[in-house]
Amino acid sequence: EAGVVQSPRYKIIEKKQPVAFWCNPISGHNTLYWYRQNLGQGPELLIRYENEEAVDDSQLPKDRFSAERLKGVDSTLKIQPAELGDSAVYLCASSVSGTRRSETQYFGPGTRLLVL
Amino acid sequence: GESVGLHLPTLSVQEGDNSIINCAYSNSASDYFIWYKQESGKGPQFIIDIRSNMDKRQGQRVTVLLNKTVKHLSLQIAATQPGDSAVYFCAEKMGGTALIFGKGTTLSVSS
C-alpha cells in the first residue's frame, strides 16, 4: 500500500513569494491533516479535513495561508506571501475516521521550505 | 504552552541495551496516546499507541506504559539497534481533538 505522498520535497523561495504544497493521502483515508514542524519541535496542526470539509482550521494563519481539498482526496496548502518565519517542514497526514483505528495518523515525508 | 513534554531531550545507549523514553502529559482528560519515530529527513512513523483504558501495550520489541495517576507515558525498546536511532515523539489526544505533540527525544544508539 502506498503511503502519503507529498510534493515537492524541498522548496527554496524568497520572502513575499507564493508557495504551494501538494498531498495525496493513503487510499481510502477520508481524514487529512496539514502540520507544520519547526526545527527541533513536534508537529503542530494547521488544518484538518473530513472529506472535503475543513473541520478544524483554528491554527491556520488565514491572512496568508489557505488550503483546499476539493474532491475529498488530494489537498493543497498555499502560503502567500511567504515570510522568513514560515521556514519549516510542512507535513501531511491521513487517517480513516469513524473506526476504532481512526486516531492513527500516517504521515508523509514532508516538504522542507526555506524562505530567504 | 505545550501539554505534552518529554523528560530528556537526548538518550544515548549501547546496541543491545533496552531503552526507555519518557513522556509527561498534562491533560488528564486525554484518552489516546501515540508514539512516533522520526528519522532525519522523513516524516513521523507510527510505532505504537494506547488508549486510556489500558496500562500497557506491547508490540514487536516495543512496549508502551501508561500511568494515568501521574500522567506519565513511556516507550520501552528492547534490544536497541542502530536503526532505532531517531527522534521519538509522544502525542496525546482527547476525543475528536487534534494530536498534540511534545518536543521529542533524540535516541542515539552506538555499536
Coordinates of N, CA and C in Angstrom, one line a residue:
Chain A
E1 N 0.9 -1.2 0.0 CA 0.0 0.0 0.0 C 0.9 1.2 0.0
A2 N 0.6 2.2 -0.9 CA 1.4 3.4 -1.0 C 1.1 4.3 0.3
G3 N 2.1 5.0 0.7 CA 1.9 5.9 1.8 C 1.4 7.2 1.4
V4 N 1.4 8.2 2.3 CA 1.1 9.5 2.0 C 2.2 10.1 1.1
V5 N 1.7 10.7 0.0 CA 2.7 11.3 -0.9 C 2.6 12.8 -0.9
Q6 N 3.8 13.5 -0.8 CA 3.9 14.9 -0.8 C 4.8 15.4 -1.8
S7 N 4.5 16.6 -2.4 CA 5.5 17.2 -3.3 C 5.3 18.7 -3.2
P8 N 6.4 19.5 -3.5 CA 7.7 19.0 -3.7 C 8.3 18.5 -2.3
R9 N 9.5 17.9 -2.4 CA 10.1 17.5 -1.1 C 10.9 18.7 -0.5
Y10 N 11.4 19.6 -1.4 CA 12.2 20.7 -0.9 C 11.7 22.0 -1.8
K11 N 11.7 23.1 -1.1 CA 11.4 24.3 -1.8 C 12.1 25.5 -1.1
I12 N 12.8 26.3 -2.0 CA 13.5 27.5 -1.5 C 12.9 28.6 -2.3
I13 N 12.4 29.6 -1.5 CA 11.8 30.8 -2.2 C 12.3 32.0 -1.5
E14 N 12.1 33.2 -2.1 CA 12.4 34.4 -1.4 C 11.1 34.9 -0.7
K15 N 11.4 35.7 0.3 CA 10.2 36.2 1.1 C 9.3 37.0 0.2
K16 N 8.0 37.0 0.5 CA 7.0 37.6 -0.2 C 6.5 36.9 -1.5
Q17 N 7.2 35.8 -1.8 CA 6.8 35.0 -2.9 C 5.7 34.0 -2.5
P18 N 4.8 33.5 -3.4 CA 3.9 32.4 -3.0 C 4.5 31.1 -3.1
V19 N 3.9 30.1 -2.4 CA 4.4 28.7 -2.5 C 3.2 27.8 -2.2
A20 N 3.2 26.6 -2.9 CA 2.1 25.7 -2.7 C 2.7 24.3 -2.5
F21 N 2.0 23.5 -1.6 CA 2.4 22.2 -1.3 C 1.2 21.3 -1.7
W22 N 1.6 20.1 -2.1 CA 0.5 19.1 -2.5 C 0.6 17.8 -1.7
C23 N -0.5 17.2 -1.5 CA -0.6 16.0 -0.7 C -1.6 15.0 -1.3
N24 N -1.2 13.8 -1.4 CA -2.1 12.7 -1.8 C -2.1 11.7 -0.6
P25 N -3.3 11.6 0.1 CA -3.3 10.7 1.2 C -3.4 9.2 0.8
I26 N -3.3 8.4 1.9 CA -3.4 7.0 1.6 C -4.8 6.7 1.1
S27 N -4.9 5.8 0.1 CA -6.2 5.5 -0.5 C -7.2 5.0 0.6
G28 N -8.4 5.6 0.5 CA -9.5 5.3 1.4 C -9.5 6.1 2.7
H29 N -8.4 6.9 3.0 CA -8.4 7.7 4.2 C -9.2 9.0 3.9
N30 N -10.2 9.2 4.7 CA -11.0 10.4 4.4 C -10.6 11.6 5.2
T31 N -9.8 11.4 6.2 CA -9.3 12.5 7.1 C -7.9 12.9 6.7
L32 N -7.7 14.1 6.4 CA -6.4 14.7 6.0 C -6.0 15.8 6.9
Y33 N -4.7 15.8 7.3 CA -4.2 16.9 8.2 C -3.0 17.5 7.5
W34 N -2.8 18.8 7.8 CA -1.6 19.5 7.5 C -1.0 20.0 8.8
Y35 N 0.3 19.7 9.0 CA 1.0 20.1 10.1 C 2.2 20.9 9.7
R36 N 2.7 21.7 10.6 CA 4.0 22.5 10.5 C 4.9 22.0 11.6
Q37 N 6.1 21.7 11.2 CA 7.1 21.3 12.2 C 8.3 22.2 12.1
N38 N 8.5 22.9 13.1 CA 9.7 23.8 13.2 C 10.9 22.9 13.7
L39 N 12.1 23.4 13.5 CA 13.3 22.7 13.8 C 13.3 22.3 15.3
G40 N 13.5 21.1 15.6 CA 13.6 20.6 17.0 C 12.3 20.5 17.7
Q41 N 11.2 20.7 17.1 CA 9.9 20.7 17.7 C 9.0 19.6 17.1
G42 N 7.9 19.3 17.9 CA 7.0 18.4 17.3 C 6.1 19.0 16.3
P43 N 5.4 18.3 15.5 CA 4.4 18.8 14.5 C 3.3 19.6 15.2
E44 N 2.8 20.6 14.6 CA 1.7 21.4 15.1 C 0.6 21.4 14.0
L45 N -0.6 21.1 14.4 CA -1.7 21.1 13.4 C -2.0 22.5 12.8
L46 N -2.1 22.5 11.5 CA -2.6 23.7 10.8 C -4.1 23.6 10.5
I47 N -4.5 22.4 9.9 CA -5.8 22.2 9.4 C -6.1 20.8 9.3
R48 N -7.4 20.4 9.6 CA -7.9 19.0 9.4 C -9.1 19.0 8.6
Y49 N -9.1 18.1 7.6 CA -10.2 17.9 6.7 C -10.9 16.5 7.0
E50 N -12.2 16.6 7.0 CA -13.0 15.3 7.0 C -13.7 15.4 5.6
N51 N -13.2 14.5 4.7 CA -13.6 14.6 3.3 C -13.3 16.0 2.8
E52 N -14.3 16.7 2.2 CA -14.0 18.0 1.6 C -14.0 19.1 2.7
E53 N -14.6 18.8 3.8 CA -14.8 19.9 4.8 C -13.7 20.1 5.8
A54 N -13.3 21.4 5.9 CA -12.3 21.7 6.9 C -13.0 21.8 8.3
V55 N -12.7 20.8 9.1 CA -13.4 20.8 10.4 C -12.6 21.4 11.6
D56 N -11.3 21.7 11.3 CA -10.5 22.3 12.4 C -9.4 23.1 11.6
D57 N -9.6 24.4 11.5 CA -8.6 25.3 10.9 C -8.3 26.4 11.9
S58 N -8.5 26.2 13.2 CA -8.3 27.3 14.2 C -6.8 27.7 14.3
Q59 N -5.9 26.9 13.9 CA -4.5 27.2 14.0 C -3.9 27.7 12.6
L60 N -4.7 27.8 11.6 CA -4.2 28.2 10.3 C -4.2 29.7 10.2
P61 N -3.0 30.3 10.0 CA -2.9 31.8 9.9 C -3.6 32.2 8.6
K62 N -4.8 32.6 8.7 CA -5.7 32.7 7.5 C -5.3 34.0 6.7
D63 N -4.5 34.9 7.2 CA -4.2 36.0 6.5 C -3.2 35.7 5.3
R64 N -2.5 34.6 5.4 CA -1.5 34.3 4.4 C -1.6 32.8 4.0
F65 N -2.2 32.0 4.8 CA -2.3 30.5 4.5 C -3.7 30.2 4.0
S66 N -3.7 29.3 3.0 CA -5.0 28.8 2.6 C -4.8 27.3 2.2
A67 N -5.9 26.5 2.3 CA -5.8 25.1 1.9 C -7.1 24.7 1.2
E68 N -7.1 23.7 0.5 CA -8.3 23.2 -0.2 C -8.1 21.7 -0.4
R69 N -9.3 21.0 -0.4 CA -9.4 19.6 -0.7 C -10.7 19.4 -1.5
L70 N -10.7 19.8 -2.7 CA -11.9 19.9 -3.5 C -12.7 18.6 -3.7
K71 N -12.0 17.5 -4.0 CA -12.7 16.3 -4.2 C -12.6 15.3 -3.1
G72 N -12.2 15.8 -2.0 CA -12.1 14.9 -0.8 C -10.9 13.9 -0.9
V73 N -10.0 14.1 -1.8 CA -8.8 13.2 -1.8 C -7.5 14.1 -1.7
D74 N -7.0 14.6 -2.8 CA -5.8 15.4 -2.7 C -6.0 16.7 -2.1
S75 N -5.0 17.3 -1.6 CA -5.1 18.6 -0.9 C -3.9 19.5 -1.3
T76 N -4.1 20.8 -1.3 CA -3.0 21.7 -1.4 C -3.0 22.7 -0.3
L77 N -1.9 23.1 0.1 CA -1.7 24.1 1.1 C -0.9 25.2 0.5
K78 N -1.3 26.5 0.6 CA -0.7 27.6 0.0 C -0.3 28.6 1.0
I79 N 0.8 29.3 0.7 CA 1.2 30.4 1.5 C 1.5 31.6 0.6
Q80 N 0.8 32.7 0.9 CA 1.0 33.9 0.0 C 0.7 35.2 0.8
P81 N 1.7 36.0 1.0 CA 3.1 35.9 0.7 C 3.9 35.2 1.8
A82 N 4.9 34.5 1.4 CA 5.7 33.8 2.5 C 6.6 34.8 3.2
E83 N 6.8 34.4 4.5 CA 7.6 35.2 5.4 C 8.8 34.4 5.9
L84 N 9.8 35.0 6.4 CA 11.0 34.3 6.8 C 10.6 33.2 7.9
G85 N 9.7 33.6 8.7 CA 9.3 32.7 9.8 C 8.5 31.5 9.4
D86 N 8.2 31.4 8.1 CA 7.4 30.3 7.5 C 8.4 29.1 7.2
S87 N 9.7 29.3 7.3 CA 10.6 28.2 7.0 C 10.4 27.1 8.1
A88 N 10.1 25.9 7.5 CA 9.7 24.8 8.4 C 9.5 23.6 7.5
V89 N 9.2 22.5 8.1 CA 8.7 21.3 7.3 C 7.2 21.2 7.4
Y90 N 6.6 21.1 6.3 CA 5.1 21.0 6.2 C 4.8 19.5 6.0
L91 N 4.1 19.0 6.9 CA 3.7 17.6 6.9 C 2.3 17.4 6.6
C92 N 2.0 16.4 5.8 CA 0.6 15.9 5.5 C 0.4 14.6 6.2
A93 N -0.7 14.3 6.8 CA -1.0 13.0 7.4 C -2.5 12.7 7.0
S94 N -2.8 11.4 7.1 CA -4.1 11.0 6.8 C -4.5 9.8 7.7
S95 N -5.8 9.7 7.9 CA -6.3 8.6 8.8 C -7.7 8.3 8.3
V96 N -8.3 7.2 8.8 CA -9.6 6.7 8.5 C -10.5 7.1 9.7
S97 N -11.5 8.0 9.5 CA -12.3 8.4 10.6 C -13.5 7.4 10.7
G98 N -14.1 7.4 11.9 CA -15.3 6.6 12.1 C -15.0 5.1 12.4
T99 N -13.7 4.8 12.7 CA -13.3 3.5 13.1 C -12.5 3.5 14.4
R100 N -12.3 2.4 15.0 CA -11.5 2.3 16.2 C -10.1 2.8 16.0
R101 N -9.6 2.6 14.8 CA -8.2 3.0 14.4 C -8.1 4.4 13.9
S102 N -9.2 5.2 14.1 CA -9.2 6.5 13.4 C -8.2 7.4 14.0
E103 N -7.7 7.2 15.2 CA -6.7 8.1 15.7 C -5.4 7.9 15.1
T104 N -5.1 6.8 14.5 CA -3.8 6.6 13.9 C -3.6 7.4 12.7
Q105 N -2.7 8.4 12.7 CA -2.4 9.2 11.6 C -1.1 8.7 11.0
Y106 N -1.1 8.7 9.7 CA 0.1 8.3 8.9 C 0.6 9.5 8.2
F107 N 1.9 9.7 8.3 CA 2.5 10.9 7.8 C 3.2 10.7 6.5
G108 N 3.2 11.8 5.7 CA 4.1 11.8 4.5 C 5.5 12.2 4.9
P109 N 6.4 12.3 3.9 CA 7.8 12.7 4.2 C 8.0 14.2 4.4
G110 N 7.0 15.0 4.1 CA 7.1 16.4 4.3 C 7.7 17.2 3.2
T111 N 7.4 18.5 3.2 CA 8.0 19.4 2.3 C 8.9 20.4 3.1
R112 N 10.1 20.4 2.8 CA 11.0 21.3 3.6 C 11.1 22.7 2.9
L113 N 10.6 23.7 3.5 CA 10.5 25.0 3.0 C 11.6 25.9 3.6
L114 N 12.3 26.6 2.8 CA 13.3 27.6 3.2 C 12.9 28.9 2.6
V115 N 12.6 29.9 3.4 CA 12.3 31.3 2.9 C 13.5 32.2 3.1
L116 N 14.0 32.7 2.1 CA 15.2 33.6 2.2 C 14.9 35.1 2.1
Chain B
G1 N 1.4 27.2 25.9 CA 2.4 26.2 26.3 C 2.0 24.8 25.7
E2 N 2.9 23.8 25.9 CA 2.6 22.5 25.4 C 2.0 21.7 26.5
S3 N 1.1 20.8 26.1 CA 0.5 19.9 27.0 C 1.2 18.6 27.1
V4 N 2.2 18.3 26.2 CA 2.9 17.1 26.3 C 4.4 17.4 26.3
G5 N 5.1 16.8 27.2 CA 6.5 17.1 27.3 C 7.3 15.9 27.5
L6 N 8.6 15.9 27.3 CA 9.5 14.8 27.5 C 10.5 15.1 28.5
H7 N 10.9 14.1 29.3 CA 11.8 14.3 30.4 C 13.2 14.6 29.9
L8 N 13.7 14.0 28.9 CA 15.0 14.1 28.4 C 15.1 14.4 26.9
P9 N 15.8 15.4 26.5 CA 15.9 15.7 25.1 C 16.8 14.7 24.3
T10 N 17.7 14.1 25.0 CA 18.6 13.1 24.3 C 18.8 11.9 25.2
L11 N 19.0 10.8 24.6 CA 19.3 9.5 25.2 C 20.3 8.7 24.4
S12 N 21.4 8.3 25.1 CA 22.4 7.5 24.4 C 22.5 6.2 25.0
V13 N 22.4 5.1 24.1 CA 22.5 3.8 24.6 C 23.5 3.0 23.8
Q14 N 23.9 1.8 24.3 CA 24.7 0.9 23.5 C 23.8 -0.1 22.8
E15 N 24.2 -0.6 21.7 CA 23.5 -1.6 20.9 C 23.2 -2.8 21.8
G16 N 22.0 -3.3 21.8 CA 21.6 -4.4 22.6 C 21.0 -4.1 23.9
D17 N 21.2 -2.8 24.4 CA 20.6 -2.4 25.6 C 19.1 -2.2 25.4
N18 N 18.4 -2.1 26.5 CA 17.0 -1.7 26.5 C 16.9 -0.2 26.7
S19 N 16.1 0.5 25.9 CA 15.9 1.9 26.0 C 14.5 2.2 26.6
I20 N 14.5 3.3 27.4 CA 13.2 3.8 27.9 C 13.2 5.3 27.7
I21 N 12.1 5.7 27.0 CA 11.9 7.1 26.6 C 10.6 7.5 27.4
N22 N 10.7 8.6 28.1 CA 9.6 9.0 29.0 C 8.9 10.2 28.4
C23 N 7.7 10.4 28.8 CA 6.9 11.5 28.4 C 5.9 11.8 29.5
A24 N 5.7 13.1 29.8 CA 4.7 13.5 30.8 C 3.7 14.3 30.0
Y25 N 2.4 14.1 30.3 CA 1.4 14.8 29.7 C 0.6 15.6 30.8
S26 N -0.1 16.6 30.4 CA -0.7 17.5 31.4 C -2.3 17.4 31.4
N27 N -2.8 16.9 30.3 CA -4.3 16.9 30.2 C -4.8 15.6 30.7
S28 N -5.4 15.5 31.9 CA -5.9 14.3 32.4 C -7.1 13.7 31.7
A29 N -7.7 14.6 30.8 CA -8.8 14.1 30.0 C -8.4 13.4 28.7
S30 N -7.1 13.4 28.4 CA -6.7 12.8 27.2 C -7.0 11.3 27.2
D31 N -7.4 10.7 26.1 CA -7.8 9.3 26.2 C -7.1 8.5 25.1
Y32 N -6.2 9.1 24.4 CA -5.4 8.3 23.4 C -4.0 8.9 23.3
F33 N -3.1 8.0 23.3 CA -1.7 8.4 23.2 C -0.9 7.6 22.2
I34 N 0.0 8.2 21.6 CA 0.7 7.5 20.5 C 2.2 7.9 20.5
W35 N 3.0 7.0 20.1 CA 4.4 7.2 19.9 C 4.8 7.2 18.4
Y36 N 5.6 8.2 18.0 CA 6.1 8.2 16.6 C 7.6 8.2 16.7
K37 N 8.2 7.7 15.6 CA 9.6 7.7 15.4 C 9.9 8.6 14.2
Q38 N 10.8 9.5 14.2 CA 11.1 10.3 13.1 C 12.6 10.3 12.8
E39 N 12.9 9.8 11.7 CA 14.3 9.7 11.2 C 14.6 11.0 10.4
S40 N 15.9 11.4 10.3 CA 16.3 12.6 9.7 C 15.8 12.6 8.2
G41 N 15.1 13.7 7.9 CA 14.6 13.9 6.6 C 13.3 13.2 6.2
K42 N 12.7 12.5 7.2 CA 11.5 11.8 7.0 C 10.3 12.3 7.9
G43 N 9.1 11.9 7.5 CA 8.0 12.2 8.4 C 7.9 11.2 9.5
P44 N 7.1 11.6 10.6 CA 6.9 10.7 11.7 C 6.4 9.4 11.3
Q45 N 6.9 8.3 11.9 CA 6.4 7.0 11.6 C 5.8 6.4 12.8
F46 N 4.5 5.9 12.7 CA 3.8 5.3 13.8 C 4.5 4.1 14.4
I47 N 4.6 4.1 15.7 CA 5.3 3.0 16.4 C 4.2 2.1 17.1
I48 N 3.5 2.8 18.1 CA 2.6 2.1 18.9 C 1.7 3.1 19.5
D49 N 0.4 2.7 19.9 CA -0.5 3.6 20.5 C -1.2 2.9 21.7
I50 N -1.8 3.6 22.5 CA -2.5 3.1 23.7 C -3.7 4.0 24.0
R51 N -4.8 3.4 24.4 CA -5.9 4.1 24.9 C -5.9 4.2 26.4
S52 N -6.6 5.2 26.9 CA -6.6 5.4 28.4 C -7.1 4.3 29.2
N53 N -7.9 3.4 28.6 CA -8.4 2.3 29.4 C -7.4 1.1 29.6
M54 N -6.2 1.4 29.1 CA -5.2 0.4 29.2 C -4.0 0.9 29.9
D55 N -3.2 0.0 30.5 CA -2.0 0.5 31.2 C -0.7 0.1 30.4
K56 N -0.9 -0.9 29.6 CA 0.3 -1.5 28.9 C -0.1 -2.0 27.6
R57 N 0.8 -1.9 26.6 CA 0.5 -2.5 25.3 C 1.9 -2.8 24.7
Q58 N 1.9 -4.0 24.1 CA 3.2 -4.5 23.6 C 3.1 -4.6 22.1
G59 N 4.2 -4.3 21.4 CA 4.4 -4.6 20.0 C 5.6 -5.4 19.8
Q60 N 6.1 -5.3 18.6 CA 7.4 -6.0 18.3 C 8.6 -5.2 18.8
R61 N 9.2 -5.7 19.9 CA 10.3 -5.0 20.5 C 10.0 -3.8 21.3
V62 N 8.8 -3.3 21.2 CA 8.4 -2.1 21.9 C 7.2 -2.3 22.8
T63 N 7.2 -1.6 23.9 CA 6.2 -1.6 24.9 C 5.8 -0.2 25.3
V64 N 4.6 0.1 25.4 CA 4.1 1.4 25.9 C 3.5 1.2 27.2
L65 N 3.8 2.0 28.2 CA 3.2 2.0 29.5 C 2.6 3.3 29.8
L66 N 1.4 3.3 30.4 CA 0.6 4.5 30.7 C 0.3 4.5 32.1
N67 N 0.7 5.5 32.8 CA 0.4 5.7 34.2 C -0.5 6.9 34.4
K68 N -1.8 6.7 34.5 CA -2.7 7.9 34.5 C -2.6 8.6 35.8
T69 N -2.2 7.9 36.8 CA -2.1 8.6 38.2 C -1.2 9.8 38.2
V70 N 0.0 9.6 37.5 CA 1.0 10.6 37.5 C 1.1 11.2 36.1
K71 N 0.2 10.8 35.2 CA 0.2 11.4 33.8 C 1.5 11.2 33.1
H72 N 1.9 9.9 33.1 CA 3.2 9.6 32.5 C 3.1 8.5 31.5
L73 N 3.8 8.6 30.4 CA 3.8 7.7 29.3 C 5.3 7.3 29.0
S74 N 5.5 6.0 28.8 CA 6.9 5.6 28.4 C 6.9 4.7 27.3
L75 N 8.0 4.7 26.6 CA 8.2 3.8 25.4 C 9.4 3.0 25.8
Q76 N 9.3 1.7 25.8 CA 10.4 0.8 26.0 C 10.8 0.1 24.7
I77 N 12.1 0.1 24.4 CA 12.6 -0.5 23.2 C 13.5 -1.6 23.7
A78 N 13.2 -2.8 23.4 CA 14.1 -4.0 23.8 C 15.2 -4.2 22.7
A79 N 16.4 -4.6 23.2 CA 17.5 -4.9 22.4 C 17.7 -3.8 21.3
T80 N 17.9 -2.6 21.7 CA 18.0 -1.4 20.8 C 19.1 -1.7 19.8
Q81 N 18.7 -1.3 18.6 CA 19.6 -1.5 17.4 C 20.0 -0.1 16.8
P82 N 21.1 0.0 16.1 CA 21.5 1.3 15.5 C 20.3 1.9 14.6
G83 N 19.5 1.0 14.0 CA 18.4 1.5 13.2 C 17.3 2.2 14.0
D84 N 17.4 2.0 15.3 CA 16.4 2.7 16.2 C 16.8 4.2 16.5
S85 N 18.0 4.6 16.0 CA 18.4 5.9 16.3 C 17.5 6.9 15.5
A86 N 16.9 7.8 16.2 CA 15.9 8.7 15.6 C 15.4 9.6 16.7
V87 N 14.5 10.5 16.4 CA 13.8 11.4 17.3 C 12.4 10.7 17.6
Y88 N 12.1 10.5 18.9 CA 10.8 9.9 19.3 C 9.9 11.0 19.9
F89 N 8.7 11.0 19.4 CA 7.7 11.9 19.9 C 6.5 11.1 20.5
C90 N 6.1 11.6 21.6 CA 4.8 11.2 22.1 C 3.7 12.2 21.8
A91 N 2.5 11.8 21.7 CA 1.4 12.7 21.4 C 0.2 12.2 22.1
E92 N -0.7 13.2 22.4 CA -1.9 12.9 23.1 C -3.1 13.5 22.4
K93 N -4.2 12.9 22.7 CA -5.5 13.3 22.0 C -6.6 13.1 23.0
M94 N -7.6 14.0 22.9 CA -8.8 13.9 23.7 C -10.0 13.9 22.8
G95 N -10.7 12.8 22.7 CA -11.8 12.7 21.9 C -11.5 13.1 20.4
G96 N -12.3 14.0 19.8 CA -12.1 14.3 18.4 C -11.1 15.4 18.2
T97 N -10.4 15.8 19.2 CA -9.4 16.9 19.0 C -8.2 16.5 18.3
A98 N -7.3 17.4 18.0 CA -6.1 17.1 17.2 C -5.1 16.5 18.2
L99 N -4.1 15.8 17.6 CA -3.0 15.3 18.3 C -2.1 16.4 18.7
I100 N -1.6 16.4 20.0 CA -0.7 17.4 20.5 C 0.6 16.7 20.7
F101 N 1.6 17.2 20.1 CA 3.0 16.5 20.2 C 3.8 17.2 21.2
G102 N 4.7 16.5 21.8 CA 5.8 17.0 22.6 C 7.0 17.4 21.7
K103 N 8.1 17.8 22.4 CA 9.3 18.2 21.6 C 10.1 17.1 21.1
G104 N 10.1 15.9 21.6 CA 10.8 14.8 21.1 C 12.1 14.5 21.9
T105 N 12.5 13.2 21.9 CA 13.7 12.8 22.5 C 14.6 12.1 21.4
T106 N 15.8 12.6 21.3 CA 16.7 12.0 20.3 C 17.4 10.8 20.9
L107 N 17.2 9.7 20.3 CA 17.8 8.4 20.7 C 19.0 8.1 19.8
S108 N 20.2 8.0 20.5 CA 21.4 7.6 19.7 C 21.9 6.3 20.2
V109 N 22.1 5.4 19.3 CA 22.5 4.0 19.6 C 23.9 3.8 19.0
S110 N 24.8 3.5 19.8 CA 26.2 3.2 19.4 C 26.5 1.7 19.4
S111 N 27.3 1.3 18.4 CA 27.6 -0.1 18.2 C 28.8 -0.5 19.1

